[in-house]
CSV table of C-alpha atoms in Angstrom, one decimal:
chain,number,residue,atom,x,y,z
A,60,MET,CA,-21.0,-7.7,24.5
A,61,GLU,CA,-21.4,-9.9,21.4
A,62,ASN,CA,-21.1,-6.8,19.2
A,63,PHE,CA,-18.1,-5.6,21.0
A,64,ILE,CA,-16.4,-9.0,20.6
A,65,LEU,CA,-17.2,-8.8,16.9
A,66,ALA,CA,-15.6,-5.4,16.6
A,67,VAL,CA,-12.5,-6.6,18.5
A,68,ASN,CA,-12.3,-9.8,16.3
A,69,VAL,CA,-12.2,-7.6,13.1
A,70,VAL,CA,-9.8,-4.9,14.4
A,71,LEU,CA,-7.4,-6.9,16.6
A,72,PRO,CA,-5.9,-8.9,13.7
A,73,ILE,CA,-5.4,-5.7,11.8
A,74,SER,CA,-3.6,-4.1,14.7
A,75,LEU,CA,-1.3,-7.1,15.2
A,76,ILE,CA,-0.4,-7.0,11.5
A,77,MET,CA,0.5,-3.3,11.8
A,78,LEU,CA,2.6,-4.0,14.9
A,79,LEU,CA,4.4,-6.7,12.9
A,80,GLY,CA,5.2,-4.0,10.2
A,81,ALA,CA,6.5,-1.6,12.9
A,82,TYR,CA,8.6,-4.4,14.5
A,83,LEU,CA,10.1,-5.4,11.1
A,84,LYS,CA,11.1,-1.8,10.5
A,85,LYS,CA,12.6,-1.6,14.0
A,86,ILE,CA,14.8,-4.6,13.5
A,87,ASN,CA,15.9,-3.3,10.1
A,88,MET,CA,14.2,-6.1,8.1
A,89,LEU,CA,12.4,-3.3,6.3
A,90,ASP,CA,13.7,0.1,5.4
A,91,ASP,CA,12.1,3.1,3.7
A,92,VAL,CA,13.3,2.1,0.2
A,93,THR,CA,11.8,-1.4,0.6
A,94,VAL,CA,8.6,-0.1,2.1
A,95,ASN,CA,8.1,2.3,-0.8
A,96,LYS,CA,8.7,-0.4,-3.4
A,97,MET,CA,6.3,-2.7,-1.6
A,98,ASN,CA,3.7,0.0,-1.5
A,99,LYS,CA,4.1,0.6,-5.2
A,100,MET,CA,3.6,-3.2,-5.8
A,101,VAL,CA,0.5,-3.3,-3.6
A,102,PHE,CA,-1.0,-0.3,-5.3
A,103,ARG,CA,-0.3,-1.3,-8.9
A,104,VAL,CA,-1.0,-5.0,-8.6
A,105,PHE,CA,-2.8,-6.4,-5.5
A,106,MET,CA,-5.2,-3.5,-4.8
A,107,GLY,CA,-6.6,-3.5,-8.3
A,108,VAL,CA,-7.1,-7.3,-8.1
A,109,LEU,CA,-8.8,-6.9,-4.7
A,110,MET,CA,-11.2,-4.3,-6.1
A,111,PHE,CA,-12.0,-6.7,-9.1
A,112,VAL,CA,-12.6,-9.7,-6.8
A,113,ASN,CA,-14.8,-7.8,-4.3
A,114,ILE,CA,-17.1,-6.5,-7.1
A,115,TYR,CA,-17.0,-9.6,-9.3
A,116,ASN,CA,-18.1,-11.7,-6.3
A,117,ILE,CA,-21.5,-10.0,-6.2
A,118,ARG,CA,-22.4,-11.6,-9.6
A,119,THR,CA,-24.1,-14.5,-7.6
A,120,GLN,CA,-26.5,-12.2,-5.8
A,121,ASN,CA,-28.9,-11.9,-8.7
A,122,ILE,CA,-29.5,-8.2,-8.0
A,123,ASP,CA,-32.8,-6.8,-9.3
A,124,ILE,CA,-32.0,-3.1,-9.8
A,125,SER,CA,-35.7,-2.1,-10.1
A,126,LYS,CA,-36.6,-3.7,-6.8
A,127,ASN,CA,-33.6,-2.2,-5.0
A,128,PHE,CA,-33.4,1.1,-6.8
A,129,LYS,CA,-34.0,3.2,-3.6
A,130,PHE,CA,-31.5,1.2,-1.6
A,131,LEU,CA,-28.8,1.4,-4.3
A,132,PHE,CA,-29.4,5.0,-5.4
A,133,PHE,CA,-29.6,7.0,-2.1
A,134,PRO,CA,-26.3,5.7,-0.6
A,135,VAL,CA,-24.6,7.2,-3.6
A,136,LEU,CA,-26.1,10.5,-2.8
A,137,PHE,CA,-25.1,10.0,0.9
A,138,VAL,CA,-21.5,9.5,-0.1
A,139,VAL,CA,-21.5,12.5,-2.3
A,140,MET,CA,-23.2,14.5,0.5
A,141,ILE,CA,-20.6,13.5,3.1
A,142,PHE,CA,-17.8,14.2,0.6
A,143,SER,CA,-19.3,17.7,0.0
A,144,ILE,CA,-19.8,18.4,3.7
A,145,SER,CA,-16.2,17.4,4.6
A,146,TRP,CA,-14.8,19.4,1.6
A,147,LEU,CA,-16.6,22.5,2.8
A,148,PHE,CA,-15.7,21.9,6.4
A,149,TYR,CA,-12.0,21.6,5.8
A,150,PHE,CA,-11.5,23.9,2.9
A,151,LYS,CA,-10.7,27.0,4.9
A,152,LYS,CA,-9.5,25.2,8.0
A,153,VAL,CA,-6.6,23.3,6.3
A,154,SER,CA,-4.3,25.5,4.1
A,155,ASP,CA,-2.0,22.6,3.1
A,156,ARG,CA,-3.9,21.3,0.1
A,157,PRO,CA,-2.4,17.7,0.0
A,158,GLU,CA,-3.3,17.3,3.7
A,159,PHE,CA,-6.8,18.8,3.0
A,160,ALA,CA,-7.4,16.2,0.3
A,161,VAL,CA,-6.2,13.4,2.5
A,162,MET,CA,-8.5,14.6,5.4
A,163,VAL,CA,-11.5,14.8,3.1
A,164,GLN,CA,-10.8,11.3,1.8
A,165,GLY,CA,-10.4,10.1,5.4
A,166,VAL,CA,-14.0,11.2,6.2
A,167,TYR,CA,-16.0,9.8,3.2
A,168,ARG,CA,-13.9,6.7,2.2
A,169,GLY,CA,-14.4,3.6,4.4
A,170,ASN,CA,-13.0,0.1,4.7
A,171,PHE,CA,-16.4,-1.1,3.5
A,172,ALA,CA,-15.7,-4.6,2.3
A,173,LEU,CA,-13.4,-5.6,5.1
A,174,PHE,CA,-15.6,-4.3,7.9
A,175,GLY,CA,-19.1,-4.2,6.4
A,176,LEU,CA,-19.5,-7.9,5.6
A,177,PRO,CA,-18.7,-9.3,9.1
A,178,VAL,CA,-20.8,-6.6,10.8
A,179,ALA,CA,-23.8,-7.3,8.5
A,180,GLU,CA,-23.5,-11.1,8.8
A,181,SER,CA,-23.4,-10.9,12.6
A,182,ILE,CA,-26.7,-9.1,12.8
A,183,TYR,CA,-28.7,-10.3,9.8
A,184,GLY,CA,-26.9,-13.3,8.5
A,185,ILE,CA,-27.0,-14.1,4.8
A,186,GLU,CA,-29.5,-11.4,4.1
A,187,GLY,CA,-27.2,-8.8,5.6
A,188,VAL,CA,-24.3,-10.0,3.5
A,189,ALA,CA,-26.4,-9.9,0.4
A,190,LYS,CA,-27.4,-6.2,1.0
A,191,VAL,CA,-23.8,-5.1,1.8
A,192,SER,CA,-22.6,-7.0,-1.3
A,193,MET,CA,-25.0,-5.0,-3.4
A,194,LEU,CA,-23.7,-1.7,-2.1
A,195,ILE,CA,-20.1,-2.8,-2.5
A,196,GLY,CA,-20.5,-3.0,-6.2
A,197,ILE,CA,-21.8,0.6,-6.3
A,198,ILE,CA,-19.9,2.4,-3.5
A,199,ILE,CA,-16.4,1.1,-3.9
A,200,PRO,CA,-16.0,2.3,-7.5
A,201,LEU,CA,-17.5,5.7,-6.4
A,202,TYR,CA,-15.0,5.9,-3.5
A,203,ASN,CA,-12.1,5.3,-5.9
A,204,ILE,CA,-13.2,7.7,-8.6
A,205,ILE,CA,-13.7,10.6,-6.2
A,206,ALA,CA,-10.4,9.8,-4.4
A,207,VAL,CA,-8.3,9.7,-7.6
A,208,ILE,CA,-9.7,13.1,-8.8
A,209,LEU,CA,-9.4,14.6,-5.3
A,210,LEU,CA,-5.8,13.5,-4.7
A,211,GLU,CA,-4.7,14.5,-8.3
A,212,TYR,CA,-6.4,17.9,-8.1
A,213,TYR,CA,-4.9,18.8,-4.7
A,214,SER,CA,-1.5,17.1,-5.2
A,215,GLY,CA,0.3,20.4,-5.3
A,216,LYS,CA,1.1,20.1,-9.0
A,217,GLU,CA,-0.3,22.3,-11.7
A,218,VAL,CA,-3.9,21.4,-12.4
A,219,ASN,CA,-4.3,19.7,-15.8
A,220,TRP,CA,-7.7,18.2,-16.3
A,221,GLY,CA,-6.6,16.1,-19.2
A,222,LYS,CA,-3.9,14.6,-17.0
A,223,ILE,CA,-6.4,14.1,-14.2
A,224,VAL,CA,-8.8,12.2,-16.5
A,225,LYS,CA,-5.9,10.1,-17.9
A,226,SER,CA,-4.6,9.3,-14.4
A,227,THR,CA,-8.1,8.4,-13.3
A,228,LEU,CA,-8.6,6.0,-16.2
A,229,LYS,CA,-5.1,4.4,-15.7
A,230,ASN,CA,-5.6,4.0,-11.9
A,231,PRO,CA,-5.3,0.3,-11.0
A,232,LEU,CA,-8.2,0.5,-8.5
A,233,ILE,CA,-10.5,2.1,-11.2
A,234,ILE,CA,-9.4,-0.5,-13.8
A,235,GLY,CA,-10.2,-3.3,-11.3
A,236,CYS,CA,-13.6,-1.9,-10.5
A,237,VAL,CA,-14.6,-1.2,-14.2
A,238,SER,CA,-13.2,-4.6,-15.3
A,239,ALA,CA,-15.4,-6.4,-12.7
A,240,VAL,CA,-18.5,-4.5,-13.7
A,241,LEU,CA,-17.9,-5.3,-17.3
A,242,CYS,CA,-17.5,-9.0,-16.6
A,243,ILE,CA,-20.8,-9.0,-14.7
A,244,LYS,CA,-22.7,-7.0,-17.3
A,245,VAL,CA,-21.4,-9.1,-20.2
A,246,GLY,CA,-21.9,-12.3,-18.2
A,247,ILE,CA,-18.3,-13.5,-18.3
A,248,ASN,CA,-17.6,-16.4,-15.9
A,249,LEU,CA,-13.9,-16.7,-15.2
A,250,PRO,CA,-12.4,-20.2,-15.4
A,251,LYS,CA,-11.8,-21.6,-12.0
A,252,PRO,CA,-8.0,-21.6,-12.2
A,253,ILE,CA,-8.1,-17.9,-13.3
A,254,TYR,CA,-10.6,-17.0,-10.5
A,255,LYS,CA,-8.6,-18.8,-7.9
A,256,THR,CA,-5.4,-17.1,-8.9
A,257,LEU,CA,-7.1,-13.6,-8.7
A,258,SER,CA,-8.7,-14.5,-5.4
A,259,ASP,CA,-5.4,-15.6,-3.9
A,260,LEU,CA,-3.7,-12.4,-5.1
A,261,ALA,CA,-6.5,-10.3,-3.7
A,262,LYS,CA,-6.0,-11.9,-0.2
A,263,ILE,CA,-2.5,-10.5,-0.2
A,264,ALA,CA,-3.6,-6.9,-0.6
A,265,THR,CA,-5.1,-6.1,2.8
A,266,PRO,CA,-2.6,-7.8,5.2
A,267,LEU,CA,0.4,-6.5,3.2
A,268,SER,CA,-1.0,-3.0,3.1
A,269,PHE,CA,-1.3,-3.0,6.9
A,270,VAL,CA,2.3,-4.4,7.2
A,271,ILE,CA,3.5,-1.4,5.1
A,272,LEU,CA,1.3,1.0,7.1
A,273,GLY,CA,2.8,-0.3,10.4
A,274,ALA,CA,6.4,0.1,9.0
A,275,SER,CA,5.6,3.6,7.7
A,276,LEU,CA,4.1,5.0,11.0
A,277,LYS,CA,6.0,7.7,12.9
A,278,LEU,CA,4.8,8.4,16.4
A,279,GLY,CA,6.1,11.9,16.4
A,280,ASN,CA,4.0,12.8,13.3
A,281,MET,CA,0.9,11.4,15.0
A,282,ILE,CA,1.4,13.7,18.0
A,283,LYS,CA,2.1,16.6,15.7
A,284,ASN,CA,-1.1,15.9,13.7
A,285,LEU,CA,-3.2,15.1,16.8
A,286,LYS,CA,-5.8,17.9,16.2
A,287,LYS,CA,-6.3,16.8,12.6
A,288,LEU,CA,-6.6,13.2,13.6
A,289,VAL,CA,-9.2,14.0,16.3
A,290,SER,CA,-11.2,16.1,13.8
A,291,VAL,CA,-11.2,13.4,11.1
A,292,ASN,CA,-12.1,10.6,13.6
A,293,LEU,CA,-15.1,12.6,14.8
A,294,MET,CA,-16.2,13.3,11.3
A,295,LYS,CA,-15.6,9.7,10.0
A,296,LEU,CA,-16.9,7.7,13.0
A,297,ILE,CA,-19.6,9.9,14.4
A,298,ILE,CA,-20.8,12.7,12.0
A,299,ASN,CA,-20.7,10.5,8.9
A,300,PRO,CA,-22.9,7.7,10.3
A,301,VAL,CA,-25.2,10.2,12.1
A,302,ILE,CA,-26.1,12.0,8.8
A,303,THR,CA,-26.3,8.7,6.8
A,304,LEU,CA,-28.4,6.8,9.3
A,305,LEU,CA,-30.8,9.7,9.9
A,306,CYS,CA,-31.3,10.0,6.2
A,307,GLY,CA,-31.8,6.3,5.8
A,308,HIS,CA,-34.3,6.3,8.7
A,309,TYR,CA,-36.4,9.1,7.3
A,310,LEU,CA,-36.4,7.4,3.9
A,311,ASN,CA,-37.9,4.3,5.6
A,312,PHE,CA,-35.0,2.0,5.0
A,313,SER,CA,-35.6,-1.5,6.4
A,314,GLY,CA,-33.5,-2.9,9.4
A,315,VAL,CA,-31.2,-4.9,7.2
A,316,GLU,CA,-30.7,-1.8,4.9
A,317,MET,CA,-29.9,0.3,7.9
A,318,VAL,CA,-27.2,-2.2,8.9
A,319,ALA,CA,-25.8,-1.9,5.4
A,320,LEU,CA,-25.7,1.9,5.8
A,321,LEU,CA,-24.0,1.5,9.1
A,322,ALA,CA,-21.4,-0.8,7.6
A,323,MET,CA,-20.8,1.8,4.8
A,324,SER,CA,-20.7,5.0,7.0
A,325,GLY,CA,-19.4,3.8,10.4
A,326,CYS,CA,-16.4,1.7,9.3
A,327,PRO,CA,-12.9,3.1,9.6
A,328,THR,CA,-11.0,4.8,6.7
A,329,ALA,CA,-10.0,2.4,3.9
A,330,VAL,CA,-6.4,1.2,4.0
A,331,SER,CA,-6.3,1.7,0.2
A,332,SER,CA,-6.6,5.4,0.9
A,333,PHE,CA,-3.1,5.2,2.5
A,334,THR,CA,-1.7,3.1,-0.3
A,335,MET,CA,-3.0,5.5,-2.9
A,336,ALA,CA,-2.0,8.7,-1.1
A,337,LYS,CA,1.6,7.3,-0.6
A,338,GLU,CA,1.9,6.2,-4.2
A,339,MET,CA,0.6,9.5,-5.5
A,340,ASN,CA,2.9,11.5,-3.0
A,341,VAL,CA,-0.1,13.3,-1.4
A,342,ALA,CA,0.4,13.5,2.4
A,343,GLY,CA,0.9,9.7,2.7
A,344,ASP,CA,2.0,9.8,6.3
A,345,LEU,CA,-1.2,11.7,7.4
A,346,ALA,CA,-3.3,9.3,5.4
A,347,GLY,CA,-1.7,6.3,7.2
A,348,GLU,CA,-2.3,7.9,10.6
A,349,ILE,CA,-6.0,8.5,9.8
A,350,VAL,CA,-6.3,4.8,8.8
A,351,VAL,CA,-4.7,3.6,12.0
A,352,SER,CA,-6.6,5.9,14.4
A,353,THR,CA,-10.0,5.3,12.9
A,354,THR,CA,-9.4,1.5,12.8
A,355,ILE,CA,-8.5,1.4,16.5
A,356,LEU,CA,-11.3,3.7,17.6
A,357,SER,CA,-13.9,1.9,15.5
A,358,ILE,CA,-13.7,-1.0,18.0
A,359,PHE,CA,-15.8,1.2,20.3
A,360,THR,CA,-17.8,3.2,17.9
A,361,ILE,CA,-19.2,0.3,15.9
A,362,PHE,CA,-20.2,-1.4,19.1
A,363,VAL,CA,-21.9,1.8,20.3
A,364,TRP,CA,-23.7,2.3,17.0
A,365,VAL,CA,-25.1,-1.2,17.0
A,366,ILE,CA,-26.4,-0.8,20.6
A,367,VAL,CA,-27.9,2.6,19.7
A,368,LEU,CA,-29.7,1.4,16.6
A,369,LYS,CA,-31.1,-1.7,18.4
A,370,ASN,CA,-32.4,0.5,21.2
A,371,LEU,CA,-34.0,2.8,18.8
A,372,GLY,CA,-35.6,-0.1,17.0
A,373,TRP,CA,-34.0,0.8,13.7
A,374,ILE,CA,-32.4,-2.6,13.2
C-alpha cells in the first residue's frame, strides 16, 4: 500500500495540473495561439535550464566511473536496445512517419528525473537517490540526442543530414545537457545567485509543460488514437521494464541498481517529448496523449513492479 500511495503522490499533482490547463482552455483564458507561444517558450528557455540543473546537481555525488562502469555502461545499451526494438516493431505497422517517430519516442523516453528520484528514495533512501542521479547524467542526454535525430529525420521534410546535425546541436535540451556536463568536467561551481536563478527557472518547466499539455488535449483525438495509445502504453510500461530488468538481473545488478533501472524503464513518457514534438511540428497531439495516458496508468504499473521485484527478491 505504501508503494501505491507513493505512485499516487507523484502522479496526482501532475493530473491536477493537466486538469487546470484543460479548465483554463475551456473558460477561454487560454487559446491555441497562446498555448503554442507558451510551448515555444517552455521548449526554448525552461526545458533547457531544467536539463542543465538536473545534470549539474549530480556534481556533489563524487561519481567514480571505474567503480560504477557496469552500472553506467549497460543502461545506455538497454536504452539503445529498447529504441531499436520499438523502431523495428512500429516501422511497418505505422505508415505515418511523424506518428511513427512519436510512438518510438514514447516507448524509450521516460520522465526519469521526475519519477525516478522519489521512487528510488522511497525504497533505498539516499543510496537510491545517488544511484538514480548517476544515471540521470548519462541517460537524459542520450534520450534527448536520440529524440532530436528521430523527430527531425521523420518530420516529413526532406532529409538533410547537415540540417539534422545543426538542429541537434542547436536544440535547447542538448545545449542544457552538454553545458552541465562541461561545467562538471571543468569543475565550474556556479555562484549561488546564478545557481538559484537557474534552479528557480527549472522549477517552472515541468508544471507549465503539464498546463500546456492539459490545454492541448482533445478527447476526440484520444479515442481515435486508442489502438496506438494502448500499444505504446504496453510497450512503455510493461515490455520496456521487463526487458531492462531481466537484463539487469542476469548481469547481477544489486538491489539498489535494480531500483534505478526500474525508475529508468518503468516511468511514464517524458513530458519534454510532448514539448519537443509540438515545437518541431511532429505529431504533437499524439505525443501529448502518450504522456497523459502513460502518466495515469503508471500509478498502477509502478506499484505492481515494486511488489513483483520485492517478491522475487531482486530489490
